[in-house]
mmCIF file of C-alpha atoms in Angstrom:
data_model
loop_
_atom_site.group_PDB
_atom_site.id
_atom_site.type_symbol
_atom_site.label_atom_id
_atom_site.label_comp_id
_atom_site.label_asym_id
_atom_site.label_seq_id
_atom_site.Cartn_x
_atom_site.Cartn_y
_atom_site.Cartn_z
ATOM 1 C CA MET I 11 115.878 109.276 94.705
ATOM 2 C CA ILE I 12 112.454 109.588 96.462
ATOM 3 C CA HIS I 13 109.287 109.529 94.164
ATOM 4 C CA GLN I 14 106.933 111.786 95.919
ATOM 5 C CA HIS I 15 103.248 110.975 96.046
ATOM 6 C CA GLU I 16 100.207 112.093 97.777
ATOM 7 C CA PHE I 17 100.054 108.903 99.734
ATOM 8 C CA PRO I 18 103.164 108.280 101.921
ATOM 9 C CA ILE I 19 103.103 104.487 101.507
ATOM 10 C CA LEU I 20 103.661 105.066 97.771
ATOM 11 C CA GLU I 21 106.722 107.275 98.087
ATOM 12 C CA PHE I 22 109.498 104.947 97.270
ATOM 13 C CA ASP I 23 113.145 105.820 97.564
ATOM 14 C CA ASP I 24 115.320 103.622 95.329
ATOM 15 C CA ASN I 25 118.521 104.402 97.267
ATOM 16 C CA PRO I 26 119.556 101.152 99.039
ATOM 17 C CA LEU I 27 121.460 103.072 101.712
ATOM 18 C CA ALA I 28 119.631 104.424 104.717
ATOM 19 C CA VAL I 29 120.461 106.247 107.890
ATOM 20 C CA ILE I 30 120.333 102.915 109.927
ATOM 21 C CA MET I 31 121.744 99.919 107.947
ATOM 22 C CA PRO I 32 121.082 96.486 109.018
ATOM 23 C CA ASN I 33 124.656 95.912 110.063
ATOM 24 C CA HIS I 34 124.914 99.179 111.936
ATOM 25 C CA GLU I 35 126.057 97.427 115.168
ATOM 26 C CA GLY I 36 129.079 96.252 113.565
ATOM 27 C CA LEU I 37 128.928 92.720 115.127
ATOM 28 C CA ASN I 38 131.877 90.451 114.681
ATOM 29 C CA ILE I 39 129.990 87.734 112.879
ATOM 30 C CA GLN I 40 129.961 86.319 109.333
ATOM 31 C CA LEU I 41 127.081 84.264 108.569
ATOM 32 C CA PRO I 42 127.061 81.399 105.907
ATOM 33 C CA LYS I 43 125.618 82.294 102.497
ATOM 34 C CA LYS I 44 122.805 79.752 102.756
ATOM 35 C CA CYS I 45 119.971 80.159 105.201
ATOM 36 C CA VAL I 46 116.641 78.523 106.221
ATOM 37 C CA PHE I 47 114.481 81.491 107.618
ATOM 38 C CA ALA I 48 111.342 79.745 108.731
ATOM 39 C CA PHE I 49 107.912 80.418 110.272
ATOM 40 C CA LEU I 50 107.781 77.297 112.369
ATOM 41 C CA GLU I 51 107.170 78.304 115.992
ATOM 42 C CA ASP I 52 109.779 76.401 118.074
ATOM 43 C CA GLU I 53 110.672 73.794 115.399
ATOM 44 C CA ILE I 54 113.840 75.611 114.436
ATOM 45 C CA GLU I 55 115.158 75.761 118.144
ATOM 46 C CA CYS I 56 114.185 72.206 118.753
ATOM 47 C CA TYR I 57 115.981 71.070 115.678
ATOM 48 C CA ALA I 58 119.017 73.193 116.433
ATOM 49 C CA LYS I 59 119.286 71.575 119.995
ATOM 50 C CA LYS I 60 118.827 68.108 118.556
ATOM 51 C CA VAL I 61 121.688 68.371 116.059
ATOM 52 C CA GLU I 62 123.806 70.427 118.494
ATOM 53 C CA ALA I 63 123.910 73.397 116.227
ATOM 54 C CA LYS I 64 126.207 76.287 117.021
ATOM 55 C CA ARG I 65 124.504 79.447 118.190
ATOM 56 C CA VAL I 66 126.457 82.216 116.415
ATOM 57 C CA GLY I 67 124.478 85.365 117.316
ATOM 58 C CA GLU I 68 120.985 86.777 117.914
ATOM 59 C CA PHE I 69 118.743 89.314 116.344
ATOM 60 C CA VAL I 70 117.649 91.761 119.059
ATOM 61 C CA SER I 71 114.188 93.286 118.829
ATOM 62 C CA ALA I 72 111.945 95.021 121.364
ATOM 63 C CA THR I 73 109.843 91.989 121.647
ATOM 64 C CA LYS I 74 112.383 89.234 122.028
ATOM 65 C CA ASN I 75 115.827 88.154 120.985
ATOM 66 C CA TYR I 76 115.906 85.643 118.030
ATOM 67 C CA PRO I 77 118.794 83.174 118.125
ATOM 68 C CA VAL I 78 120.796 82.440 114.979
ATOM 69 C CA PHE I 79 122.266 78.997 114.507
ATOM 70 C CA VAL I 80 124.643 77.370 112.059
ATOM 71 C CA ILE I 81 124.695 73.699 111.354
ATOM 72 C CA ASN I 82 126.800 71.568 109.002
ATOM 73 C CA TYR I 83 124.501 69.962 106.454
ATOM 74 C CA LYS I 84 125.928 67.751 103.815
ATOM 75 C CA GLY I 85 129.376 69.210 104.374
ATOM 76 C CA GLU I 86 128.485 72.892 104.168
ATOM 77 C CA PRO I 87 127.357 75.481 106.695
ATOM 78 C CA ILE I 88 123.791 76.488 106.666
ATOM 79 C CA CYS I 89 122.220 79.302 108.842
ATOM 80 C CA LEU I 90 118.907 78.713 110.773
ATOM 81 C CA ALA I 91 116.699 81.301 112.074
ATOM 82 C CA GLN I 92 113.104 81.507 113.265
ATOM 83 C CA ALA I 93 111.286 84.219 111.308
ATOM 84 C CA PRO I 94 108.831 86.488 113.367
ATOM 85 C CA VAL I 95 105.366 86.698 111.993
ATOM 86 C CA GLY I 96 104.401 89.856 110.156
ATOM 87 C CA ALA I 97 105.841 91.633 107.185
ATOM 88 C CA ALA I 98 107.666 94.332 108.984
ATOM 89 C CA ALA I 99 109.240 92.163 111.650
ATOM 90 C CA ALA I 100 110.269 89.411 109.265
ATOM 91 C CA ALA I 101 111.688 91.916 106.636
ATOM 92 C CA GLN I 102 113.716 93.535 109.394
ATOM 93 C CA PHE I 103 115.229 90.245 110.456
ATOM 94 C CA LEU I 104 115.851 89.118 106.919
ATOM 95 C CA ASP I 105 117.660 92.452 106.033
ATOM 96 C CA TRP I 106 119.786 91.922 109.160
ATOM 97 C CA LEU I 107 120.737 88.337 108.148
ATOM 98 C CA ILE I 108 121.747 89.607 104.644
ATOM 99 C CA GLY I 109 123.660 92.391 106.172
ATOM 100 C CA TYR I 110 125.767 89.792 107.949
ATOM 101 C CA GLY I 111 126.434 87.549 105.016
ATOM 102 C CA VAL I 112 123.324 85.575 103.961
ATOM 103 C CA SER I 113 122.647 85.591 100.264
ATOM 104 C CA LYS I 114 120.579 82.405 99.499
ATOM 105 C CA ILE I 115 117.540 81.954 101.581
ATOM 106 C CA ILE I 116 114.571 79.758 101.654
ATOM 107 C CA SER I 117 111.570 80.385 103.902
ATOM 108 C CA THR I 118 108.770 78.178 104.887
ATOM 109 C CA GLY I 119 105.550 78.593 106.921
ATOM 110 C CA THR I 120 101.797 78.265 106.975
ATOM 111 C CA CYS I 121 99.201 79.945 104.940
ATOM 112 C CA GLY I 122 95.468 80.174 104.904
ATOM 113 C CA SER I 123 93.657 78.558 101.983
ATOM 114 C CA LEU I 124 91.064 80.773 100.162
ATOM 115 C CA ILE I 125 89.873 77.849 98.014
ATOM 116 C CA ASP I 126 89.368 74.183 98.683
ATOM 117 C CA ILE I 127 92.943 72.904 99.492
ATOM 118 C CA GLU I 128 93.468 70.312 102.038
ATOM 119 C CA GLU I 129 95.461 71.020 105.214
ATOM 120 C CA ASN I 130 99.292 70.427 105.143
ATOM 121 C CA ALA I 131 99.480 70.641 101.315
ATOM 122 C CA PHE I 132 102.802 72.047 100.007
ATOM 123 C CA LEU I 133 102.492 75.068 97.739
ATOM 124 C CA ILE I 134 105.036 77.254 95.867
ATOM 125 C CA PRO I 135 104.139 80.954 95.754
ATOM 126 C CA THR I 136 105.200 82.380 92.402
ATOM 127 C CA ARG I 137 103.689 85.751 92.897
ATOM 128 C CA ALA I 138 102.335 87.770 95.872
ATOM 129 C CA LEU I 139 99.579 90.456 95.834
ATOM 130 C CA ARG I 140 101.120 93.377 97.867
ATOM 131 C CA ASP I 141 98.399 94.131 100.466
ATOM 132 C CA GLU I 142 101.005 94.844 103.208
ATOM 133 C CA GLY I 143 103.087 98.010 103.933
ATOM 134 C CA THR I 144 106.609 96.725 104.138
ATOM 135 C CA SER I 145 107.323 95.831 100.536
ATOM 136 C CA TYR I 146 106.592 99.411 99.397
ATOM 137 C CA HIS I 147 109.758 100.453 101.311
ATOM 138 C CA TYR I 148 111.902 98.069 99.375
ATOM 139 C CA ALA I 149 110.363 98.078 95.899
ATOM 140 C CA ALA I 150 108.530 100.630 93.695
ATOM 141 C CA PRO I 151 104.681 100.462 93.921
ATOM 142 C CA SER I 152 103.040 97.681 91.899
ATOM 143 C CA ARG I 153 100.157 95.331 92.469
ATOM 144 C CA TYR I 154 102.214 92.289 92.627
ATOM 145 C CA MET I 155 105.670 91.066 93.700
ATOM 146 C CA ASP I 156 107.140 88.193 91.747
ATOM 147 C CA VAL I 157 109.358 85.497 93.397
ATOM 148 C CA ASN I 158 112.709 84.831 91.904
ATOM 149 C CA PRO I 159 112.318 82.238 89.187
ATOM 150 C CA LYS I 160 115.654 80.633 90.117
ATOM 151 C CA ALA I 161 114.493 79.984 93.554
ATOM 152 C CA ILE I 162 111.232 78.583 92.265
ATOM 153 C CA ARG I 163 113.079 76.202 90.065
ATOM 154 C CA THR I 164 115.213 74.946 92.876
ATOM 155 C CA ILE I 165 112.158 74.366 95.074
ATOM 156 C CA ILE I 166 110.427 72.477 92.373
ATOM 157 C CA LYS I 167 113.520 70.263 91.818
ATOM 158 C CA VAL I 168 113.678 69.227 95.438
ATOM 159 C CA LEU I 169 109.972 68.502 95.676
ATOM 160 C CA GLN I 170 109.962 66.497 92.394
ATOM 161 C CA ASP I 171 113.055 64.531 93.475
ATOM 162 C CA LYS I 172 111.367 63.596 96.719
ATOM 163 C CA GLU I 173 108.053 62.918 94.885
ATOM 164 C CA ILE I 174 106.160 65.364 97.142
ATOM 165 C CA PRO I 175 102.996 66.783 95.499
ATOM 166 C CA PHE I 176 102.768 70.488 95.270
ATOM 167 C CA GLN I 177 100.924 73.317 93.551
ATOM 168 C CA ARG I 178 102.172 76.797 92.183
ATOM 169 C CA VAL I 179 99.951 79.547 93.596
ATOM 170 C CA MET I 180 99.604 83.282 93.795
ATOM 171 C CA THR I 181 99.330 84.499 97.398
ATOM 172 C CA TRP I 182 97.704 87.377 99.057
ATOM 173 C CA SER I 183 100.117 89.027 101.482
ATOM 174 C CA THR I 184 98.256 91.177 104.024
ATOM 175 C CA ASP I 185 98.945 92.997 107.299
ATOM 176 C CA GLY I 186 95.328 92.727 108.380
ATOM 177 C CA PHE I 187 94.708 89.270 109.800
ATOM 178 C CA TYR I 188 91.392 90.410 111.266
ATOM 179 C CA ARG I 189 90.502 92.376 108.145
ATOM 180 C CA GLU I 190 90.102 89.502 105.738
ATOM 181 C CA THR I 191 86.509 90.468 105.071
ATOM 182 C CA ILE I 192 84.074 88.469 102.926
ATOM 183 C CA SER I 193 84.165 91.018 100.114
ATOM 184 C CA LYS I 194 88.043 91.057 100.113
ATOM 185 C CA VAL I 195 88.358 87.270 100.124
ATOM 186 C CA LYS I 196 86.003 87.067 97.182
ATOM 187 C CA TYR I 197 87.912 89.843 95.374
ATOM 188 C CA ARG I 198 91.289 88.148 95.904
ATOM 189 C CA ILE I 199 89.990 84.740 94.833
ATOM 190 C CA LYS I 200 88.663 86.419 91.612
ATOM 191 C CA GLU I 201 91.992 87.987 91.089
ATOM 192 C CA GLY I 202 93.617 84.552 91.176
ATOM 193 C CA CYS I 203 94.893 84.326 94.749
ATOM 194 C CA ALA I 204 94.642 80.734 96.242
ATOM 195 C CA VAL I 205 96.055 81.479 99.617
ATOM 196 C CA VAL I 206 96.678 84.239 102.156
ATOM 197 C CA GLU I 207 99.721 84.986 104.462
ATOM 198 C CA MET I 208 101.444 87.966 105.788
ATOM 199 C CA GLU I 209 105.141 88.193 104.589
ATOM 200 C CA CYS I 210 105.721 86.781 101.146
ATOM 201 C CA ALA I 211 105.577 90.092 99.232
ATOM 202 C CA ALA I 212 107.813 91.884 101.743
ATOM 203 C CA LEU I 213 110.482 89.132 101.928
ATOM 204 C CA ALA I 214 110.599 88.950 98.038
ATOM 205 C CA ALA I 215 110.880 92.797 97.963
ATOM 206 C CA VAL I 216 113.872 92.732 100.484
ATOM 207 C CA ALA I 217 115.647 90.103 98.406
ATOM 208 C CA GLN I 218 115.047 92.208 95.286
ATOM 209 C CA LEU I 219 116.570 95.326 96.808
ATOM 210 C CA ARG I 220 119.534 93.557 98.296
ATOM 211 C CA LYS I 221 120.112 91.400 95.206
ATOM 212 C CA VAL I 222 120.093 88.043 96.963
ATOM 213 C CA LEU I 223 118.179 84.821 96.192
ATOM 214 C CA TRP I 224 114.975 84.120 98.168
ATOM 215 C CA GLY I 225 112.111 81.699 97.748
ATOM 216 C CA GLU I 226 109.447 80.166 99.864
ATOM 217 C CA LEU I 227 107.695 76.887 100.450
ATOM 218 C CA LEU I 228 104.196 77.271 101.990
ATOM 219 C CA PHE I 229 101.888 74.714 103.457
ATOM 220 C CA THR I 230 98.213 75.052 104.233
ATOM 221 C CA ALA I 231 96.878 75.635 107.663
ATOM 222 C CA ASP I 232 93.554 77.324 108.285
ATOM 223 C CA SER I 233 90.852 77.773 105.642
ATOM 224 C CA LEU I 234 88.646 80.669 104.543
ATOM 225 C CA ALA I 235 87.206 78.655 101.707
ATOM 226 C CA GLU I 236 83.703 78.515 103.295
ATOM 227 C CA LEU I 237 83.005 82.261 103.834
ATOM 228 C CA ASP I 238 80.322 81.624 106.362
ATOM 229 C CA HIS I 239 82.404 79.251 108.476
ATOM 230 C CA TYR I 240 86.055 79.877 109.397
ATOM 231 C CA ASP I 241 88.008 76.662 109.996
ATOM 232 C CA SER I 242 91.221 76.931 111.921
ATOM 233 C CA ARG I 243 91.776 73.190 111.345
ATOM 234 C CA ASN I 244 94.992 72.216 113.189
ATOM 235 C CA TRP I 245 97.257 75.112 111.848
ATOM 236 C CA GLY I 246 99.302 72.830 109.718
ATOM 237 C CA VAL I 247 101.390 71.440 112.574
ATOM 238 C CA LYS I 248 101.754 68.001 111.048
ATOM 239 C CA ALA I 249 103.862 69.517 108.282
ATOM 240 C CA PHE I 250 106.316 71.487 110.402
ATOM 241 C CA GLU I 251 108.960 68.876 110.749
ATOM 242 C CA GLN I 252 108.807 67.752 107.008
ATOM 243 C CA ALA I 253 108.845 71.401 105.899
ATOM 244 C CA LEU I 254 112.128 72.055 107.826
ATOM 245 C CA LYS I 255 113.708 68.901 106.300
ATOM 246 C CA ILE I 256 112.651 69.935 102.815
ATOM 247 C CA CYS I 257 113.957 73.484 103.180
ATOM 248 C CA LEU I 258 117.340 72.118 104.337
ATOM 249 C CA GLU I 259 117.602 70.183 101.031
ATOM 250 C CA ILE I 260 116.477 73.287 99.100
ATOM 251 C CA ALA I 261 119.052 75.402 100.789
ATOM 252 C CA SER I 262 121.756 72.912 99.942
ATOM 253 C CA GLU I 263 120.685 72.916 96.291
ATOM 254 C CA MET I 264 120.757 76.774 96.112
#
């Protein structure tokens, strides 16, 4: 049922069925339950080539086609896919993956630090402030979207087992990369947000609607902590390979 509102973005329809469903193409593929869906530039494809992963399909978008791989990791199949940046694109791809069989997903990628956090630090978002549009199509309006506690526990276990330091954080998910104004940054920090990215709220909402398990491991890239000086640093590239390896372990434990 649609809940009407003066502002269209707040008109949520709780019916999980739509005119166009994620598996509407009827492709003859059945993906593994476990998946690493990561914002890691070309790291996914490089790793897939290195381990001779099987390319089992592709997600076709107007921008490009995203390959989907399956590897054998510790005796079980795990799906690998490069996530596109931005809530709408990432949510569409994730929904498609779920439509073809994925049900336990770990994502990873960079975030901007709003407070003083060193580059390449690993963080676990437990809650996302919904300042993007996509999540409102998958979950009823609210200020925050919580990440599944079961996924959080699995991420924590793997990081602790590997003795990798981490922090739990609330993240600010926004569509407006160039609209992170000084006033907004101060407001988000005051509200408790430690980092900013673009997809967490949306992906958590997709998982909630589709009743699948999803969690995320973030790592710091650029910094907005000094409001009078934006620091891109080195975009967290040193953590890419390690983040992928950690996520394979997390997926295995899910």
